[in-house]
Amino acid sequence: MQDTQHSPWRFTTAPMMDWSDRHCRYLFRLLAPHARLYTEMVTTGPLIFGGEEQHRRHLQFSAEEHPVALQLGGSDRDDLARATKIGVDWGYDEINLNCGCPSERVQRGAFGACLMAEPSLVADCVKAMVDVAPSHIPITVKHRIGLDYDERYSFVRDFVGTVADAGCQVFIVHARNAVLKGLSPKENREVPPLRYDVVSHLVRDFPALTFVLNGGLTSAAQCVDLLDESTSTPPNLRPHGVMLGRAAYHDSYCLTQVEQALFGTPVRTREAIIEKIIEYTAREIAATKHRSHPVRVRDVARHTLGLFAGQVGGKAFRRMLSDPLLLAENDPELFRRALPYQSQYDDHRQPFLDAMAG
């Protein structure tokens, strides 16, 4: 399936706390040239009150990452407006408001999924963000389909309608409820049932808006099936895009399959990806060596552990790139030495292979 009239949100990668930093996004861009990438959630405080070091830590990205979206966490309209302006000045292509995170820490800050209970407040925040952003920088919202065990469609329908009236035209919908008490963030990604039909109903009821489906997607086949115009699903029920989260992280090479299926992009080999990662890591180490928090091999390596998921030698690859002694050398060549397909193994790799064989 190749679609030449696709939405800019046709294929996206999810904002993931503690994971989707700039090194992760660079890898995702290598694997999926057409994907829209999202930062991990950044709260407004560090952007408003932080200095240059804080801004660099939270906002820096590579030019190759475009199109890239900044996800903000907050519930104060003025703070969100200021943070939006900062994100725009840094060159982000989109500013996204998090209305879907159910963690207790986020709830204590009165933002994330609990904001869905106050659609008028979300609308005020979105309006303030829209007012400070140039017209070509969209303000979008990521949200759930309900709170706790309330499964009324009218709840999410009215939320979307209210927020859309404030100027939001793109909604990224995690097709599960958020249970605010009693479930961990991980359980909230697994326990509440998936209800893709709710997203279809939103597409039907708001034909002028863009809806991206998130939640439970684990394969290229699923993504294609949801978007494929040749299926029996009527156009007015199909989402306009899909968002991959944990699947993209734990088996990152699956991004190449989605990319090829949706856009016809030739697939890069894993070895070619690793060569690019070596170049990138060496460049980042050199560029940041005089900073208070210089980039180290371990900062990049942790994001590559899923690159050989399910492949022969994949476990040894992960073990090498997780070994503290090898990482302490801070040598980007470690990525090449860890490749499962090498015909010549150095002294660092052989013990891992011997252990695997035993």
mmCIF file of C-alpha atoms in Angstrom:
data_model
loop_
_atom_site.group_PDB
_atom_site.id
_atom_site.type_symbol
_atom_site.label_atom_id
_atom_site.label_comp_id
_atom_site.label_asym_id
_atom_site.label_seq_id
_atom_site.Cartn_x
_atom_site.Cartn_y
_atom_site.Cartn_z
ATOM 1 C CA MET A 1 0.000 0.000 0.000
ATOM 2 C CA GLN A 2 1.430 3.369 -0.999
ATOM 3 C CA ASP A 3 -0.562 6.565 -0.512
ATOM 4 C CA THR A 4 0.613 9.750 -2.187
ATOM 5 C CA GLN A 5 -2.181 11.901 -0.708
ATOM 6 C CA HIS A 6 -1.428 11.132 2.917
ATOM 7 C CA SER A 7 -2.034 13.333 5.927
ATOM 8 C CA PRO A 8 1.084 14.783 7.611
ATOM 9 C CA TRP A 9 0.006 12.656 10.602
ATOM 10 C CA ARG A 10 -0.366 9.422 8.636
ATOM 11 C CA PHE A 11 2.523 7.776 10.480
ATOM 12 C CA THR A 12 3.749 9.045 13.841
ATOM 13 C CA THR A 13 5.832 7.832 16.773
ATOM 14 C CA ALA A 14 4.571 8.362 20.287
ATOM 15 C CA PRO A 15 5.867 10.649 23.003
ATOM 16 C CA MET A 16 7.310 8.276 25.629
ATOM 17 C CA MET A 17 8.494 9.500 29.006
ATOM 18 C CA ASP A 18 12.183 8.773 29.639
ATOM 19 C CA TRP A 19 12.539 7.238 26.176
ATOM 20 C CA SER A 20 11.766 9.431 23.184
ATOM 21 C CA ASP A 21 14.658 11.842 23.671
ATOM 22 C CA ARG A 22 16.590 13.299 20.749
ATOM 23 C CA HIS A 23 18.867 10.274 20.381
ATOM 24 C CA CYS A 24 15.855 7.965 20.200
ATOM 25 C CA ARG A 25 14.182 10.236 17.671
ATOM 26 C CA TYR A 26 17.301 10.322 15.500
ATOM 27 C CA LEU A 27 17.206 6.522 15.324
ATOM 28 C CA PHE A 28 13.498 6.604 14.524
ATOM 29 C CA ARG A 29 14.170 9.078 11.715
ATOM 30 C CA LEU A 30 16.778 6.764 10.187
ATOM 31 C CA LEU A 31 14.245 3.950 10.236
ATOM 32 C CA ALA A 32 11.218 5.953 9.119
ATOM 33 C CA PRO A 33 11.994 9.014 6.962
ATOM 34 C CA HIS A 34 8.319 10.027 6.674
ATOM 35 C CA ALA A 35 7.242 9.572 10.291
ATOM 36 C CA ARG A 36 6.228 12.519 12.435
ATOM 37 C CA LEU A 37 8.265 12.323 15.650
ATOM 38 C CA TYR A 38 7.222 13.431 19.131
ATOM 39 C CA THR A 39 9.337 14.421 22.100
ATOM 40 C CA GLU A 40 8.744 12.973 25.522
ATOM 41 C CA MET A 41 6.437 15.193 27.540
ATOM 42 C CA VAL A 42 8.102 18.381 28.808
ATOM 43 C CA THR A 43 6.385 20.286 31.599
ATOM 44 C CA THR A 44 6.132 24.042 31.327
ATOM 45 C CA GLY A 45 8.228 24.811 34.420
ATOM 46 C CA PRO A 46 11.700 23.917 33.094
ATOM 47 C CA LEU A 47 11.021 25.874 29.902
ATOM 48 C CA ILE A 48 9.722 29.001 31.618
ATOM 49 C CA PHE A 49 12.101 29.107 34.572
ATOM 50 C CA GLY A 50 15.072 27.133 33.273
ATOM 51 C CA GLY A 51 18.146 28.637 31.719
ATOM 52 C CA GLU A 52 20.098 27.757 28.605
ATOM 53 C CA GLU A 53 21.231 24.386 29.947
ATOM 54 C CA GLN A 54 17.662 23.351 30.785
ATOM 55 C CA HIS A 55 16.396 24.473 27.407
ATOM 56 C CA ARG A 56 19.135 22.559 25.616
ATOM 57 C CA ARG A 57 18.426 19.460 27.667
ATOM 58 C CA HIS A 58 14.705 19.448 26.911
ATOM 59 C CA LEU A 59 14.475 21.091 23.498
ATOM 60 C CA GLN A 60 17.586 20.390 21.442
ATOM 61 C CA PHE A 61 17.068 18.258 18.362
ATOM 62 C CA SER A 62 18.848 17.439 15.117
ATOM 63 C CA ALA A 63 17.802 19.006 11.830
ATOM 64 C CA GLU A 64 17.232 15.492 10.490
ATOM 65 C CA GLU A 65 14.370 14.999 12.945
ATOM 66 C CA HIS A 66 11.927 17.278 11.107
ATOM 67 C CA PRO A 67 8.978 17.032 11.209
ATOM 68 C CA VAL A 68 9.178 16.903 14.999
ATOM 69 C CA ALA A 69 6.579 17.874 17.596
ATOM 70 C CA LEU A 70 7.088 19.128 21.137
ATOM 71 C CA GLN A 71 4.674 17.663 23.669
ATOM 72 C CA LEU A 72 3.900 19.928 26.627
ATOM 73 C CA GLY A 73 2.473 19.048 30.013
ATOM 74 C CA GLY A 74 0.616 21.695 31.972
ATOM 75 C CA SER A 75 -2.751 23.205 32.787
ATOM 76 C CA ASP A 76 -2.080 26.932 33.176
ATOM 77 C CA ARG A 77 -3.015 28.777 29.999
ATOM 78 C CA ASP A 78 -0.403 31.510 30.456
ATOM 79 C CA ASP A 79 2.384 29.039 31.207
ATOM 80 C CA LEU A 80 1.414 26.908 28.214
ATOM 81 C CA ALA A 81 1.376 29.978 25.986
ATOM 82 C CA ARG A 82 4.882 30.939 27.123
ATOM 83 C CA ALA A 83 6.164 27.383 26.697
ATOM 84 C CA THR A 84 4.570 27.198 23.240
ATOM 85 C CA LYS A 85 6.371 30.366 22.188
ATOM 86 C CA ILE A 86 9.667 28.907 23.404
ATOM 87 C CA GLY A 87 9.028 25.683 21.470
ATOM 88 C CA VAL A 88 8.195 27.632 18.329
ATOM 89 C CA ASP A 89 11.380 29.681 18.696
ATOM 90 C CA TRP A 90 13.375 26.451 18.912
ATOM 91 C CA GLY A 91 11.968 25.370 15.554
ATOM 92 C CA TYR A 92 9.434 22.682 16.395
ATOM 93 C CA ASP A 93 6.889 21.849 13.701
ATOM 94 C CA GLU A 94 3.997 21.247 16.098
ATOM 95 C CA ILE A 95 3.140 21.785 19.746
ATOM 96 C CA ASN A 96 1.086 19.028 21.373
ATOM 97 C CA LEU A 97 -0.780 19.202 24.689
ATOM 98 C CA ASN A 98 -0.784 16.055 26.817
ATOM 99 C CA CYS A 99 -4.287 15.169 27.994
ATOM 100 C CA GLY A 100 -3.673 11.431 28.188
ATOM 101 C CA CYS A 101 -0.996 10.601 30.764
ATOM 102 C CA PRO A 102 -2.622 8.906 33.798
ATOM 103 C CA SER A 103 0.368 8.747 36.174
ATOM 104 C CA GLU A 104 -0.167 9.870 39.757
ATOM 105 C CA ARG A 105 2.777 12.257 39.531
ATOM 106 C CA VAL A 106 1.224 13.985 36.538
ATOM 107 C CA GLN A 107 -2.170 14.062 38.246
ATOM 108 C CA ARG A 108 -0.609 15.791 41.245
ATOM 109 C CA GLY A 109 0.423 18.525 38.830
ATOM 110 C CA ALA A 110 -3.205 18.744 37.636
ATOM 111 C CA PHE A 111 -2.454 17.911 34.014
ATOM 112 C CA GLY A 112 -2.382 14.894 31.731
ATOM 113 C CA ALA A 113 -5.450 12.646 31.478
ATOM 114 C CA CYS A 114 -7.271 14.313 34.375
ATOM 115 C CA LEU A 115 -7.650 17.397 32.167
ATOM 116 C CA MET A 116 -10.273 15.514 30.152
ATOM 117 C CA ALA A 117 -12.661 16.138 33.052
ATOM 118 C CA GLU A 118 -12.343 19.875 32.346
ATOM 119 C CA PRO A 119 -12.800 20.372 28.596
ATOM 120 C CA SER A 120 -13.394 24.113 28.998
ATOM 121 C CA LEU A 121 -10.030 24.484 30.734
ATOM 122 C CA VAL A 122 -8.343 22.500 27.958
ATOM 123 C CA ALA A 123 -10.056 24.734 25.408
ATOM 124 C CA ASP A 124 -8.771 27.842 27.201
ATOM 125 C CA CYS A 125 -5.243 26.405 27.198
ATOM 126 C CA VAL A 126 -5.424 25.472 23.520
ATOM 127 C CA LYS A 127 -6.748 28.918 22.619
ATOM 128 C CA ALA A 128 -3.833 30.557 24.446
ATOM 129 C CA MET A 129 -1.374 28.284 22.636
ATOM 130 C CA VAL A 130 -2.965 28.901 19.238
ATOM 131 C CA ASP A 131 -2.837 32.655 19.797
ATOM 132 C CA VAL A 132 0.971 32.707 20.200
ATOM 133 C CA ALA A 133 1.839 30.167 17.490
ATOM 134 C CA PRO A 134 2.258 31.048 13.797
ATOM 135 C CA SER A 135 -0.563 29.745 11.643
ATOM 136 C CA HIS A 136 1.685 27.072 10.102
ATOM 137 C CA ILE A 137 2.514 25.539 13.515
ATOM 138 C CA PRO A 138 -0.457 23.393 14.580
ATOM 139 C CA ILE A 139 -1.516 23.055 18.204
ATOM 140 C CA THR A 140 -2.658 19.461 18.740
ATOM 141 C CA VAL A 141 -3.988 17.390 21.640
ATOM 142 C CA LYS A 142 -3.262 13.802 22.675
ATOM 143 C CA HIS A 143 -5.965 12.258 24.847
ATOM 144 C CA ARG A 144 -7.800 9.112 25.930
ATOM 145 C CA ILE A 145 -11.378 8.106 25.070
ATOM 146 C CA GLY A 146 -12.672 8.305 28.638
ATOM 147 C CA LEU A 147 -11.835 8.454 32.326
ATOM 148 C CA ASP A 148 -11.980 5.579 34.785
ATOM 149 C CA TYR A 149 -14.866 3.285 33.832
ATOM 150 C CA ASP A 150 -17.081 5.817 32.088
ATOM 151 C CA GLU A 151 -17.529 4.404 28.578
ATOM 152 C CA ARG A 152 -20.053 6.926 27.282
ATOM 153 C CA TYR A 153 -19.133 8.034 23.771
ATOM 154 C CA SER A 154 -20.685 11.416 24.529
ATOM 155 C CA PHE A 155 -17.870 12.130 27.009
ATOM 156 C CA VAL A 156 -15.059 12.060 24.446
ATOM 157 C CA ARG A 157 -17.297 13.485 21.706
ATOM 158 C CA ASP A 158 -18.081 16.551 23.789
ATOM 159 C CA PHE A 159 -14.432 16.898 24.840
ATOM 160 C CA VAL A 160 -13.288 16.928 21.213
ATOM 161 C CA GLY A 161 -16.031 19.323 20.173
ATOM 162 C CA THR A 162 -15.198 21.820 22.907
ATOM 163 C CA VAL A 163 -11.450 21.725 22.262
ATOM 164 C CA ALA A 164 -11.904 21.906 18.488
ATOM 165 C CA ASP A 165 -13.874 25.122 18.904
ATOM 166 C CA ALA A 166 -10.767 26.626 20.532
ATOM 167 C CA GLY A 167 -8.659 25.999 17.430
ATOM 168 C CA CYS A 168 -7.356 22.431 17.710
ATOM 169 C CA GLN A 169 -7.715 20.585 14.418
ATOM 170 C CA VAL A 170 -5.690 17.434 15.154
ATOM 171 C CA PHE A 171 -6.471 14.908 17.881
ATOM 172 C CA ILE A 172 -4.249 11.941 18.719
ATOM 173 C CA VAL A 173 -6.511 9.414 20.395
ATOM 174 C CA HIS A 174 -5.224 6.648 22.642
ATOM 175 C CA ALA A 175 -8.175 4.313 22.195
ATOM 176 C CA ARG A 176 -8.414 3.305 25.851
ATOM 177 C CA ASN A 177 -9.875 4.890 28.948
ATOM 178 C CA ALA A 178 -7.457 6.299 31.517
ATOM 179 C CA VAL A 179 -8.054 4.821 34.965
ATOM 180 C CA LEU A 180 -6.850 7.510 37.335
ATOM 181 C CA LYS A 181 -6.782 5.426 40.519
ATOM 182 C CA GLY A 182 -5.593 1.879 41.022
ATOM 183 C CA LEU A 183 -3.633 1.291 37.816
ATOM 184 C CA SER A 184 -0.013 2.098 37.052
ATOM 185 C CA PRO A 185 0.933 3.863 33.799
ATOM 186 C CA LYS A 186 2.005 0.480 32.401
ATOM 187 C CA GLU A 187 -1.297 -1.118 33.398
ATOM 188 C CA ASN A 188 -3.134 1.829 31.866
ATOM 189 C CA ARG A 189 -1.533 0.880 28.544
ATOM 190 C CA GLU A 190 -2.750 -2.708 28.847
ATOM 191 C CA VAL A 191 -5.755 -3.214 31.131
ATOM 192 C CA PRO A 192 -8.451 -0.820 29.841
ATOM 193 C CA PRO A 193 -9.905 -2.395 26.688
ATOM 194 C CA LEU A 194 -9.061 -1.002 23.286
ATOM 195 C CA ARG A 195 -12.043 0.546 21.510
ATOM 196 C CA TYR A 196 -11.048 1.525 18.004
ATOM 197 C CA ASP A 197 -14.708 1.993 17.144
ATOM 198 C CA VAL A 198 -14.746 5.143 19.289
ATOM 199 C CA VAL A 199 -12.071 6.659 17.052
ATOM 200 C CA SER A 200 -14.116 5.698 13.997
ATOM 201 C CA HIS A 201 -17.125 7.474 15.461
ATOM 202 C CA LEU A 202 -15.062 10.611 16.057
ATOM 203 C CA VAL A 203 -13.888 10.526 12.441
ATOM 204 C CA ARG A 204 -17.500 10.209 11.335
ATOM 205 C CA ASP A 205 -18.836 12.957 13.595
ATOM 206 C CA PHE A 206 -16.053 15.505 12.988
ATOM 207 C CA PRO A 207 -15.241 15.269 9.258
ATOM 208 C CA ALA A 208 -13.235 18.517 9.273
ATOM 209 C CA LEU A 209 -10.800 17.290 11.935
ATOM 210 C CA THR A 210 -7.794 14.956 11.784
ATOM 211 C CA PHE A 211 -7.698 11.902 14.056
ATOM 212 C CA VAL A 212 -4.638 9.746 14.720
ATOM 213 C CA LEU A 213 -5.193 6.353 16.337
ATOM 214 C CA ASN A 214 -2.850 5.263 19.129
ATOM 215 C CA GLY A 215 -2.888 2.189 21.347
ATOM 216 C CA GLY A 216 -2.286 -1.520 20.835
ATOM 217 C CA LEU A 217 -0.526 -1.226 17.475
ATOM 218 C CA THR A 218 2.271 -3.777 17.227
ATOM 219 C CA SER A 219 2.823 -4.451 13.524
ATOM 220 C CA ALA A 220 2.958 -2.936 10.076
ATOM 221 C CA ALA A 221 0.019 -5.118 9.045
ATOM 222 C CA GLN A 222 -2.196 -3.543 11.706
ATOM 223 C CA CYS A 223 -1.258 -0.041 10.628
ATOM 224 C CA VAL A 224 -1.871 -0.762 6.966
ATOM 225 C CA ASP A 225 -5.176 -2.459 7.688
ATOM 226 C CA LEU A 226 -6.425 0.586 9.604
ATOM 227 C CA LEU A 227 -5.443 3.038 6.870
ATOM 228 C CA ASP A 228 -5.802 0.993 3.682
ATOM 229 C CA GLU A 229 -8.356 2.516 1.323
ATOM 230 C CA SER A 230 -8.875 -0.836 -0.382
ATOM 231 C CA THR A 231 -10.482 -2.360 2.726
ATOM 232 C CA SER A 232 -14.212 -2.464 3.301
ATOM 233 C CA THR A 233 -14.024 0.216 6.011
ATOM 234 C CA PRO A 234 -15.820 3.344 4.732
ATOM 235 C CA PRO A 235 -13.597 6.431 4.374
ATOM 236 C CA ASN A 236 -15.655 8.315 6.939
ATOM 237 C CA LEU A 237 -14.722 5.743 9.603
ATOM 238 C CA ARG A 238 -10.978 5.383 8.946
ATOM 239 C CA PRO A 239 -8.456 7.266 11.094
ATOM 240 C CA HIS A 240 -6.217 9.664 9.216
ATOM 241 C CA GLY A 241 -3.062 8.330 10.827
ATOM 242 C CA VAL A 242 -1.538 5.904 13.298
ATOM 243 C CA MET A 243 0.873 6.370 16.187
ATOM 244 C CA LEU A 244 3.292 3.643 17.265
ATOM 245 C CA GLY A 245 4.638 3.698 20.814
ATOM 246 C CA ARG A 246 6.243 0.876 22.781
ATOM 247 C CA ALA A 247 6.275 -1.446 19.770
ATOM 248 C CA ALA A 248 8.518 1.029 17.962
ATOM 249 C CA TYR A 249 10.857 1.024 20.917
ATOM 250 C CA HIS A 250 11.085 -2.675 21.739
ATOM 251 C CA ASP A 251 11.290 -3.740 18.077
ATOM 252 C CA SER A 252 12.471 -0.550 16.436
ATOM 253 C CA TYR A 253 13.160 -2.136 13.044
ATOM 254 C CA CYS A 254 9.388 -2.592 12.627
ATOM 255 C CA LEU A 255 9.319 1.112 11.762
ATOM 256 C CA THR A 256 10.973 0.293 8.438
ATOM 257 C CA GLN A 257 8.152 -2.117 7.612
ATOM 258 C CA VAL A 258 5.459 0.474 8.325
ATOM 259 C CA GLU A 259 7.414 3.084 6.376
ATOM 260 C CA GLN A 260 7.733 0.804 3.355
ATOM 261 C CA ALA A 261 4.098 -0.284 3.469
ATOM 262 C CA LEU A 262 2.684 3.242 3.719
ATOM 263 C CA PHE A 263 5.158 5.208 1.608
ATOM 264 C CA GLY A 264 7.049 2.695 -0.531
ATOM 265 C CA THR A 265 10.362 3.701 1.045
ATOM 266 C CA PRO A 266 13.249 1.269 0.403
ATOM 267 C CA VAL A 267 14.219 -0.527 3.597
ATOM 268 C CA ARG A 268 17.638 0.220 5.058
ATOM 269 C CA THR A 269 19.560 -2.723 6.446
ATOM 270 C CA ARG A 270 20.263 -2.870 10.147
ATOM 271 C CA GLU A 271 23.972 -2.643 9.376
ATOM 272 C CA ALA A 272 23.435 0.584 7.437
ATOM 273 C CA ILE A 273 21.485 2.002 10.369
ATOM 274 C CA ILE A 274 24.312 1.106 12.744
ATOM 275 C CA GLU A 275 26.853 2.871 10.521
ATOM 276 C CA LYS A 276 24.753 6.037 10.704
ATOM 277 C CA ILE A 277 24.459 5.649 14.472
ATOM 278 C CA ILE A 278 28.241 5.371 14.781
ATOM 279 C CA GLU A 279 28.683 8.596 12.813
ATOM 280 C CA TYR A 280 25.989 10.341 14.832
ATOM 281 C CA THR A 281 27.387 9.235 18.196
ATOM 282 C CA ALA A 282 30.924 10.310 17.323
ATOM 283 C CA ARG A 283 29.602 13.683 16.185
ATOM 284 C CA GLU A 284 27.561 14.177 19.359
ATOM 285 C CA ILE A 285 30.447 13.208 21.637
ATOM 286 C CA ALA A 286 32.725 15.717 19.920
ATOM 287 C CA ALA A 287 30.130 18.502 19.942
ATOM 288 C CA THR A 288 29.266 18.169 23.631
ATOM 289 C CA LYS A 289 32.590 17.234 25.231
ATOM 290 C CA HIS A 290 32.969 20.619 26.941
ATOM 291 C CA ARG A 291 29.414 20.779 28.271
ATOM 292 C CA SER A 292 28.402 19.965 31.826
ATOM 293 C CA HIS A 293 26.436 16.953 30.540
ATOM 294 C CA PRO A 294 28.338 15.616 27.509
ATOM 295 C CA VAL A 295 26.815 12.905 25.343
ATOM 296 C CA ARG A 296 28.194 9.449 25.985
ATOM 297 C CA VAL A 297 27.827 6.208 24.045
ATOM 298 C CA ARG A 298 25.420 4.852 26.661
ATOM 299 C CA ASP A 299 23.008 7.725 25.960
ATOM 300 C CA VAL A 300 22.579 6.524 22.389
ATOM 301 C CA ALA A 301 23.104 2.795 22.917
ATOM 302 C CA ARG A 302 20.088 2.328 25.173
ATOM 303 C CA HIS A 303 17.808 3.253 22.281
ATOM 304 C CA THR A 304 19.306 0.720 19.869
ATOM 305 C CA LEU A 305 18.682 -2.377 21.981
ATOM 306 C CA GLY A 306 15.547 -3.294 20.026
ATOM 307 C CA LEU A 307 17.164 -2.997 16.617
ATOM 308 C CA PHE A 308 17.923 -6.724 16.384
ATOM 309 C CA ALA A 309 14.851 -7.974 18.263
ATOM 310 C CA GLY A 310 14.001 -11.486 17.138
ATOM 311 C CA GLN A 311 17.222 -11.841 15.129
ATOM 312 C CA VAL A 312 20.021 -14.356 15.540
ATOM 313 C CA GLY A 313 22.633 -12.700 17.728
ATOM 314 C CA GLY A 314 20.172 -10.095 18.952
ATOM 315 C CA LYS A 315 20.567 -11.052 22.597
ATOM 316 C CA ALA A 316 24.356 -10.760 22.417
ATOM 317 C CA PHE A 317 23.966 -7.391 20.692
ATOM 318 C CA ARG A 318 21.809 -6.135 23.550
ATOM 319 C CA ARG A 319 24.152 -7.512 26.185
ATOM 320 C CA MET A 320 27.200 -5.852 24.688
ATOM 321 C CA LEU A 321 25.474 -2.496 24.419
ATOM 322 C CA SER A 322 24.296 -2.780 28.027
ATOM 323 C CA ASP A 323 27.615 -3.826 29.538
ATOM 324 C CA PRO A 324 28.942 -1.096 31.903
ATOM 325 C CA LEU A 325 32.603 -1.899 31.235
ATOM 326 C CA LEU A 326 32.246 -1.692 27.473
ATOM 327 C CA LEU A 327 30.103 1.435 27.663
ATOM 328 C CA ALA A 328 32.667 3.089 29.940
ATOM 329 C CA GLU A 329 35.148 3.055 27.041
ATOM 330 C CA ASN A 330 32.853 5.598 25.357
ATOM 331 C CA ASP A 331 33.888 4.354 21.916
ATOM 332 C CA PRO A 332 31.250 4.572 19.154
ATOM 333 C CA GLU A 333 32.899 1.585 17.486
ATOM 334 C CA LEU A 334 31.193 -0.536 20.145
ATOM 335 C CA PHE A 335 28.105 -0.514 17.925
ATOM 336 C CA ARG A 336 30.032 -2.140 15.089
ATOM 337 C CA ARG A 337 31.685 -4.675 17.382
ATOM 338 C CA ALA A 338 28.263 -5.682 18.679
ATOM 339 C CA LEU A 339 26.841 -6.448 15.231
ATOM 340 C CA PRO A 340 25.540 -10.034 15.164
ATOM 341 C CA TYR A 341 26.682 -10.596 11.578
ATOM 342 C CA GLN A 342 30.389 -9.884 11.992
ATOM 343 C CA SER A 343 32.651 -12.622 10.696
ATOM 344 C CA GLN A 344 35.482 -11.451 12.953
ATOM 345 C CA TYR A 345 34.721 -11.033 16.648
ATOM 346 C CA ASP A 346 37.082 -9.148 18.897
ATOM 347 C CA ASP A 347 38.046 -10.169 22.394
ATOM 348 C CA HIS A 348 35.255 -8.116 23.930
ATOM 349 C CA ARG A 349 32.511 -9.894 22.019
ATOM 350 C CA GLN A 350 33.622 -13.507 22.160
ATOM 351 C CA PRO A 351 32.832 -14.088 25.859
ATOM 352 C CA PHE A 352 29.247 -13.036 25.242
ATOM 353 C CA LEU A 353 28.923 -15.453 22.332
ATOM 354 C CA ASP A 354 30.496 -18.240 24.381
ATOM 355 C CA ALA A 355 28.066 -17.570 27.205
ATOM 356 C CA MET A 356 25.157 -17.647 24.792
ATOM 357 C CA ALA A 357 26.334 -20.950 23.351
ATOM 358 C CA GLY A 358 26.688 -22.427 26.829
#
